[in-house]
Amino acid sequence: MYRDRIRLASLQDKIMSAEDAAALIQDGMTVGMSGFTRAGDAKAVPLALAKRAETDPLQITLITGASLGNDTDKILAERHVLARRLPFQSDATLRRKINDGEVMFIDQHLGETAELLRGGQIAPVDVAVIEACAITETGGIVPTTSVGNSATFAMQARKIIVEINLNMPAALEGLHDVVLPASRPHRQPIPLTEVEQRIGLTYIPVDPARIAAIVITQHDDSPSNAAAPDDETRRIAGHLIGLLENEVKAGRLPPSLLPLQAGIGTIANAVLHGLADSPFHDLTMYSEVLQDSTIALLDAGKLRFASASSMTLSAPVYEHVLNNIEHYKSRLVLRPQEISNHPEVLRRLGPITINTALECDIYGNVNSTHVGGTHMMNGIGGSGDFARNAHLSVFVTKSVAKGGKISSIVPMVPHVDNAEHDVDILVTEHGLADLRGLAPRERARAIIDNCVDPAYRGMLQDYFERACARGGQTPHLLEEAFAMHLRYRDTGTMLPAPVAMPTRAAAPVTTAEPLAA
């Protein structure tokens, strides 16, 4: 079976075990591995590398497209293989080691990593490990369910290890559109003017002499862990769809809208699911990741075409799509992530972008990455690439977390990933704040009135009014700006403690209590 997947006969002599291939990776190297949000990741060689590290310790810098599946980050972190990791991760074990300072994590805009490598601003890739469904007659590498940064890794690396995954259908060939910008300063425009266009190759072109090893694997991608829509995410979707309907009525959007983008995760995925029952039709998508909602919209006849850098699907949808890839292939394309996230292309196409906030403040600054301002969760991902260059930049979040103990809207975020200048719309289950054309004080009123949970609304309104009395373009009470975060740290809730009343049983203070109380 696998010899049919390696169409350049001279490369068949390069087939070896994962253990032998992993021996090509040495201590101190920079390794680029395929994989973008659990899709198309190398699966055998990294595990062999981790096994080797038990008796032959080594540390590497690992660069990927985004997060890896199959517990790869977890296993490499447990074996102390990772000295440095970029540009994104989502594994709990690795996260702990990052926050403990054991692994140096570099959080990057996902559209910039390849540019930094090309410009020599970060250490070049020594070895690339790329999952493929085939190798062409010229030695070209045909990716599987993601492209990510694989093309840049393969073109730069001194040695390339290819994992031919027999669980991936050979019919994936033709799904990809591989093109990369030239080096500066003589770069030409990217000639991508429509979502459906294909402007590159269906494989990653490499000198076959640099393919040092081929490993045969049979492993599926890890399934998406995004939860199904719930009542709150359906309400968020309803608020956003109402806004888009008004934009169409006002003539600012066509009935087919503009290309859609949604970040990975439960809330953004649920919002896209909501479009299945909307009046919009003939939709397109220009995004990083194709999720279950993408396939649902295709099957419902709502979505005409979708472009992204990976497919991250739940187990049943993954099986369905791969078994019917010929049916879907004419309406999907996977590109390198620096093309899917490229500012030039995004400004031209003008997408409606939907990304998730960890928390935001009353002026619209978004924290996407750091709990309490200090502890990394996953990374900024591509939200900044899209938000800065969108036609309409939307951030969504549930208004509270941890059963109401945390408000997702606070006076000041302790870490800013997406500044207020790049946030047009904020949506929670309670409502929508349209921030376009508003000054900071107007933005605060819109967010507090429409998006904040009632349990915290009076508290934030009181903070804002007292800050305004003190003055400023963006009013704040610096001595109270992080009081809610401090209260959660010290007591386990952002809500103020109940106080004893003089004539009756203890009752909670009003939500207009000063934040520092």
XYZ file of C-alpha atoms in Angstrom:
517
model
C 0.000 0.000 0.000
C 2.594 2.554 1.033
C 4.702 2.143 -2.111
C 1.805 3.570 -4.097
C 1.990 6.643 -1.857
C 5.707 7.257 -2.592
C 5.702 7.914 -6.321
C 9.371 8.902 -6.597
C 10.950 5.441 -6.650
C 14.362 6.596 -5.439
C 12.839 7.691 -2.126
C 11.516 4.245 -1.239
C 14.973 3.383 0.051
C 14.481 6.097 2.703
C 11.751 4.171 4.520
C 12.760 3.453 8.112
C 11.351 3.112 11.614
C 10.227 6.092 13.666
C 13.066 5.355 16.100
C 15.702 5.509 13.368
C 14.197 8.700 11.970
C 14.088 10.309 15.426
C 17.835 9.674 15.732
C 18.326 12.420 13.131
C 17.192 14.942 15.758
C 19.996 16.011 18.069
C 20.209 17.959 21.306
C 19.867 21.714 20.802
C 18.257 21.527 17.355
C 15.284 23.541 16.151
C 12.591 21.184 14.889
C 9.596 22.195 12.799
C 6.665 19.776 13.007
C 3.462 19.752 11.005
C 0.228 20.188 12.879
C -2.365 22.915 13.309
C -5.029 22.663 16.035
C -4.706 18.877 16.405
C -4.889 18.281 12.636
C -2.233 16.911 10.301
C 0.357 16.605 13.055
C 3.359 14.285 12.957
C 2.426 11.334 15.150
C 5.161 8.668 15.246
C 8.506 10.477 15.254
C 7.798 12.819 18.205
C 6.747 9.840 20.344
C 9.888 7.958 19.351
C 11.888 11.048 20.281
C 10.221 11.158 23.703
C 10.960 7.456 24.244
C 14.601 8.001 23.333
C 14.853 10.881 25.819
C 14.235 8.445 28.684
C 17.769 7.068 28.238
C 19.383 9.716 26.043
C 18.252 13.124 27.383
C 17.997 15.958 24.878
C 16.194 19.269 24.508
C 14.960 20.999 21.389
C 13.164 24.116 20.234
C 9.846 22.944 18.794
C 7.963 25.058 16.266
C 4.587 23.993 14.853
C 1.652 25.577 13.106
C -0.439 25.615 16.268
C -1.453 23.019 18.865
C -0.678 19.313 18.447
C -2.894 16.298 18.997
C -2.266 12.769 20.230
C -0.893 14.124 23.531
C 2.381 14.946 21.767
C 3.051 18.158 23.698
C 2.176 16.393 26.953
C 4.537 13.489 26.335
C 7.413 15.665 25.123
C 6.976 17.951 28.126
C 6.923 15.040 30.576
C 10.175 13.721 29.099
C 11.741 17.211 29.357
C 12.388 17.309 25.604
C 11.077 20.850 25.153
C 13.421 23.706 25.985
C 11.515 26.233 23.884
C 8.067 26.056 22.276
C 6.289 28.297 19.778
C 3.936 29.697 18.526
C 0.856 28.083 20.208
C -0.106 25.162 22.457
C -3.143 23.902 24.312
C -1.890 21.061 26.503
C -2.388 21.203 30.282
C 0.910 19.489 31.152
C 2.951 21.721 28.871
C 1.023 24.741 30.177
C 2.091 23.952 33.731
C 5.728 23.685 32.701
C 5.479 26.984 30.821
C 3.987 28.738 33.834
C 6.591 27.150 36.126
C 9.334 28.548 33.888
C 10.685 25.171 32.777
C 9.735 25.643 29.103
C 10.313 28.983 27.406
C 7.123 29.652 25.442
C 6.970 32.293 22.716
C 3.387 33.325 22.015
C 3.134 34.630 18.444
C 0.525 35.773 15.966
C 0.146 32.604 13.903
C 0.514 34.489 10.647
C 3.973 35.783 11.607
C 6.034 32.700 12.505
C 6.922 31.785 8.926
C 7.851 35.403 8.206
C 10.213 35.465 11.186
C 11.842 32.234 10.019
C 12.203 33.504 6.467
C 13.816 36.706 7.676
C 16.256 34.910 9.971
C 14.828 36.630 13.050
C 14.463 33.325 14.889
C 16.720 30.267 14.716
C 16.313 28.349 11.446
C 14.748 24.892 11.297
C 17.302 22.073 11.382
C 14.895 19.170 10.894
C 11.301 19.233 9.619
C 8.872 16.416 10.462
C 5.881 16.560 8.120
C 2.831 14.300 7.911
C 1.797 13.532 4.331
C -0.655 11.381 2.436
C 1.719 11.011 -0.533
C 5.006 12.048 -2.120
C 4.766 13.028 -5.785
C 6.880 11.918 -8.722
C 9.107 14.981 -8.202
C 9.450 14.515 -4.447
C 6.712 17.000 -3.547
C 5.084 16.443 -0.128
C 1.286 16.241 -0.162
C -0.007 17.323 3.288
C -2.951 15.751 5.072
C -5.541 17.668 7.112
C -3.474 20.798 7.670
C -0.845 22.877 5.931
C 0.023 25.250 8.761
C 3.724 26.153 8.661
C 4.746 22.846 7.063
C 5.761 24.364 3.739
C 8.101 26.863 5.385
C 9.627 24.171 7.616
C 10.201 21.804 4.690
C 11.689 24.463 2.451
C 14.098 25.674 5.143
C 15.162 22.478 6.926
C 18.474 20.782 6.198
C 16.792 17.407 6.695
C 13.161 16.414 6.227
C 11.387 13.477 7.815
C 8.104 12.562 6.115
C 5.436 10.529 7.889
C 3.225 8.840 5.293
C -0.077 8.284 7.121
C -2.026 5.456 5.492
C -5.123 6.352 7.530
C -5.376 9.521 5.481
C -7.064 8.964 2.094
C -4.882 9.472 -0.961
C -7.789 11.509 -2.326
C -6.745 14.386 -0.050
C -4.332 15.272 -2.855
C -5.740 18.301 -4.628
C -7.246 19.785 -1.471
C -4.233 22.013 -0.769
C -3.051 25.287 -2.291
C 0.593 25.835 -1.386
C 2.148 29.193 -2.133
C 4.458 31.320 0.017
C 5.481 34.985 -0.242
C 8.937 35.689 -1.631
C 11.652 37.182 0.548
C 11.665 40.922 1.126
C 12.195 43.494 -0.352
C 11.267 42.202 -3.816
C 8.001 40.558 -2.877
C 5.096 40.692 -5.302
C 1.423 40.997 -4.271
C -0.366 37.807 -3.306
C -2.760 37.324 -6.261
C -5.645 36.036 -4.153
C -8.774 38.068 -4.817
C -11.529 35.505 -4.163
C -11.989 32.882 -1.476
C -12.354 30.112 -4.074
C -9.126 30.881 -5.937
C -6.235 28.428 -6.059
C -2.970 30.180 -6.790
C -0.305 27.631 -5.862
C 0.622 23.959 -5.918
C -1.189 20.953 -4.482
C 2.003 19.840 -2.736
C 5.022 21.280 -0.919
C 7.915 21.462 -3.399
C 11.232 20.288 -1.940
C 14.528 18.971 -3.191
C 14.069 15.207 -2.696
C 17.734 14.949 -1.708
C 16.807 16.649 1.590
C 14.215 13.968 2.438
C 16.325 11.975 4.892
C 13.687 9.555 6.208
C 10.197 8.282 5.479
C 8.132 6.701 8.261
C 4.915 4.792 7.561
C 2.132 5.461 10.087
C -1.529 4.638 10.567
C -2.941 7.088 13.095
C -5.992 9.348 13.090
C -5.978 12.990 14.091
C -7.131 13.741 17.609
C -10.793 14.766 17.489
C -11.920 18.276 18.254
C -12.858 18.826 21.886
C -15.277 21.668 21.173
C -18.553 21.177 23.041
C -21.954 21.331 21.381
C -23.874 24.630 21.471
C -25.715 25.364 24.732
C -28.385 27.914 25.635
C -25.846 30.667 26.308
C -23.891 30.191 23.096
C -27.166 30.052 21.150
C -28.099 33.412 22.661
C -24.711 34.800 21.687
C -25.302 33.533 18.152
C -28.754 35.113 18.115
C -27.408 38.544 19.098
C -24.737 38.382 16.408
C -27.097 37.196 13.705
C -29.427 40.067 14.595
C -26.573 42.519 14.093
C -25.688 41.004 10.711
C -29.331 41.195 9.624
C -29.337 44.897 10.459
C -26.077 45.374 8.543
C -27.706 43.832 5.469
C -30.824 46.007 5.871
C -28.623 49.102 6.165
C -26.792 48.163 2.955
C -23.426 47.724 4.662
C -23.329 43.999 3.869
C -24.740 41.912 1.013
C -27.163 39.047 1.775
C -24.247 36.643 1.346
C -22.303 38.717 3.889
C -18.506 38.805 3.527
C -16.181 35.850 4.157
C -16.536 34.413 7.658
C -13.731 33.599 10.072
C -14.155 31.894 13.422
C -11.498 31.057 15.958
C -11.154 27.553 17.310
C -13.292 26.668 20.305
C -16.748 25.992 21.619
C -18.254 29.480 21.518
C -17.085 30.553 18.064
C -18.007 27.148 16.637
C -21.475 27.418 18.196
C -21.989 30.882 16.719
C -21.306 29.513 13.242
C -23.750 26.668 13.887
C -26.367 29.355 14.487
C -25.992 30.598 10.930
C -27.638 27.406 9.658
C -31.025 28.834 10.696
C -30.266 32.382 9.579
C -31.631 34.107 6.451
C -28.144 34.385 4.918
C -27.147 32.227 1.971
C -24.325 31.657 -0.498
C -21.838 32.221 2.317
C -18.067 31.850 2.098
C -15.416 31.291 4.752
C -11.808 32.486 4.894
C -10.459 31.231 8.173
C -7.658 29.375 9.960
C -9.606 26.278 10.917
C -12.548 24.391 9.464
C -14.674 23.040 12.317
C -17.840 20.945 12.564
C -19.896 24.061 11.946
C -18.231 24.513 8.553
C -19.319 21.066 7.414
C -22.812 21.614 8.830
C -23.165 24.828 6.832
C -21.893 23.120 3.668
C -24.367 20.268 4.141
C -27.206 22.728 4.815
C -26.518 24.506 1.535
C -25.700 27.740 3.356
C -21.972 27.770 2.666
C -20.625 27.862 -0.874
C -16.888 27.530 -0.226
C -14.444 27.444 2.694
C -10.728 28.222 2.827
C -8.537 27.593 5.877
C -5.238 26.109 7.025
C -6.563 22.983 8.763
C -9.609 20.815 9.441
C -10.229 20.137 13.135
C -13.347 18.022 13.467
C -15.142 15.858 15.996
C -14.673 12.108 15.546
C -17.931 11.400 13.643
C -17.591 14.440 11.373
C -13.901 13.656 10.756
C -14.772 10.117 9.656
C -17.622 11.356 7.471
C -15.522 14.001 5.712
C -12.523 11.740 5.057
C -14.797 8.982 3.741
C -16.452 11.502 1.410
C -13.503 13.745 0.628
C -14.187 13.669 -3.121
C -17.613 15.169 -2.407
C -16.198 17.997 -0.287
C -12.886 18.654 -2.052
C -14.277 20.968 -4.714
C -15.661 23.278 -2.001
C -12.693 23.312 0.384
C -9.080 24.415 0.247
C -6.257 24.289 2.809
C -3.487 26.902 2.576
C -0.308 27.766 4.505
C -1.257 29.678 7.625
C 0.678 32.774 6.635
C -1.632 32.970 3.588
C -4.838 32.182 5.499
C -3.836 34.846 8.063
C -2.065 37.330 5.796
C -2.934 41.017 6.385
C -2.791 41.842 2.666
C -5.315 39.144 1.767
C -7.548 39.866 4.753
C -7.740 43.587 4.005
C -8.684 42.716 0.431
C -11.361 40.134 1.269
C -12.729 41.952 4.341
C -13.832 39.033 6.525
C -16.293 39.081 9.398
C -14.152 37.654 12.174
C -15.468 35.922 15.295
C -12.957 35.210 18.035
C -13.216 34.291 21.693
C -12.101 36.463 24.601
C -10.879 35.042 27.889
C -11.927 38.377 29.380
C -12.300 41.960 28.266
C -12.470 45.272 30.036
C -15.093 47.981 30.005
C -13.295 49.780 27.176
C -13.035 46.745 24.873
C -9.448 45.608 25.425
C -9.313 41.805 25.137
C -7.212 39.333 27.093
C -7.085 36.092 25.112
C -4.193 34.340 26.819
C -3.270 35.035 30.458
C -5.289 34.008 33.517
C -4.877 36.702 36.140
C -2.504 38.493 33.799
C 0.322 36.043 34.539
C -0.505 32.428 33.684
C -0.579 31.380 30.037
C -3.555 29.411 28.773
C -2.996 28.595 25.078
C -1.843 31.631 23.114
C -3.154 34.464 20.977
C -3.459 32.215 17.937
C -4.629 34.021 14.849
C -7.133 36.329 16.539
C -4.858 39.339 16.181
C -4.100 38.597 12.522
C -7.807 38.645 11.744
C -9.085 41.291 14.175
C -6.716 44.009 12.987
C -7.592 43.473 9.312
C -11.282 42.514 9.396
C -14.237 44.288 7.878
C -16.008 43.555 11.147
C -14.079 42.326 14.192
C -16.269 40.466 16.696
C -15.231 39.044 20.067
C -17.532 36.688 21.943
C -17.478 35.413 25.517
C -19.861 34.164 28.143
C -20.370 36.929 30.691
C -19.285 34.820 33.662
C -17.151 31.762 34.372
C -16.719 29.298 37.235
C -20.416 29.304 38.039
C -20.585 33.086 38.288
C -17.519 33.485 40.493
C -15.634 35.237 37.687
C -16.895 38.105 35.560
C -15.545 37.966 32.019
C -15.839 41.758 31.890
C -13.619 43.664 34.302
C -12.500 47.267 34.824
C -9.048 46.678 33.316
C -7.625 43.500 31.820
C -4.256 42.594 33.390
C -2.938 41.462 30.004
C -3.896 42.840 26.572
C -3.748 40.716 23.424
C -6.222 42.555 21.203
C -6.421 46.261 21.925
C -9.682 48.216 21.921
C -8.708 49.678 18.532
C -9.209 46.241 16.928
C -12.507 45.307 18.594
C -15.687 46.407 16.791
C -18.326 44.236 18.425
C -18.472 42.527 21.819
C -21.123 39.862 22.450
C -22.166 37.884 25.527
C -25.326 35.904 26.191
C -26.862 39.091 27.657
C -26.447 41.281 24.608
C -24.253 42.983 22.067
C -22.200 46.164 22.263
C -21.529 47.827 18.910
C -18.368 49.815 19.608
C -17.807 51.251 16.147
C -17.340 54.993 16.144
C -17.511 55.300 19.942
C -15.089 57.096 22.243
C -13.844 55.209 25.317
C -16.512 56.556 27.676
C -19.235 55.651 25.186
C -17.738 52.180 24.714
C -17.797 51.578 28.460
C -21.470 52.491 28.741
C -22.376 50.209 25.820
C -20.446 47.253 27.256
C -21.736 47.658 30.825
C -25.344 48.147 29.734
C -25.467 45.337 27.191
C -22.873 42.666 27.976
C -22.166 42.485 31.712
C -23.896 39.872 33.872
C -26.488 41.493 36.192
C -24.595 40.295 39.272
C -21.658 42.505 38.287
C -23.362 45.326 36.394
C -23.931 47.666 39.336
C -20.379 47.114 40.558
C -18.850 48.033 37.181
C -21.243 50.950 36.679
C -20.214 52.383 40.039
C -16.527 51.958 39.193
C -16.985 53.689 35.853
C -18.932 56.643 37.277
C -16.355 57.259 39.995
C -13.537 56.967 37.454
C -15.252 59.500 35.186
C -15.492 61.914 38.110
C -11.728 61.713 38.375
C -11.343 62.432 34.644
C -9.349 61.205 31.692
C -9.892 60.091 28.102
C -10.037 56.513 29.399
C -11.077 56.930 33.043
C -9.708 54.508 35.640
C -9.225 54.193 39.361
C -5.753 52.708 39.378
C -5.977 51.650 43.013
C -9.101 49.589 42.198
C -8.513 48.559 38.583
C -7.557 44.970 39.507
C -9.629 44.683 42.673
C -11.908 42.047 41.162
C -8.927 39.905 40.177
C -7.395 40.289 43.627
C -10.654 39.366 45.320
C -10.894 36.212 43.239
C -7.304 35.332 44.080
C -7.911 35.799 47.787
C -11.473 34.544 48.221
C -12.317 32.420 45.180
C -14.933 34.822 43.816
C -15.024 38.272 42.246
C -18.257 39.042 44.068
C -17.944 40.977 47.330
C -18.579 39.058 50.533
C -21.954 39.520 52.270
C -21.905 41.903 55.232
C -23.810 41.657 58.499
C -26.746 44.070 58.702
C -27.437 45.743 62.081
C -31.093 44.761 62.455
C -31.498 41.534 60.482
C -29.630 38.515 59.126
C -26.636 38.963 56.891
C -27.443 40.062 53.351
C -25.242 40.647 50.342
C -23.946 44.126 49.693
C -25.357 45.907 46.693
C -23.561 45.442 43.436
C -22.775 49.153 43.526
C -20.321 48.498 46.351
C -16.879 49.955 45.528
C -14.678 47.314 43.897
C -12.073 47.502 46.647
C -14.621 46.766 49.389
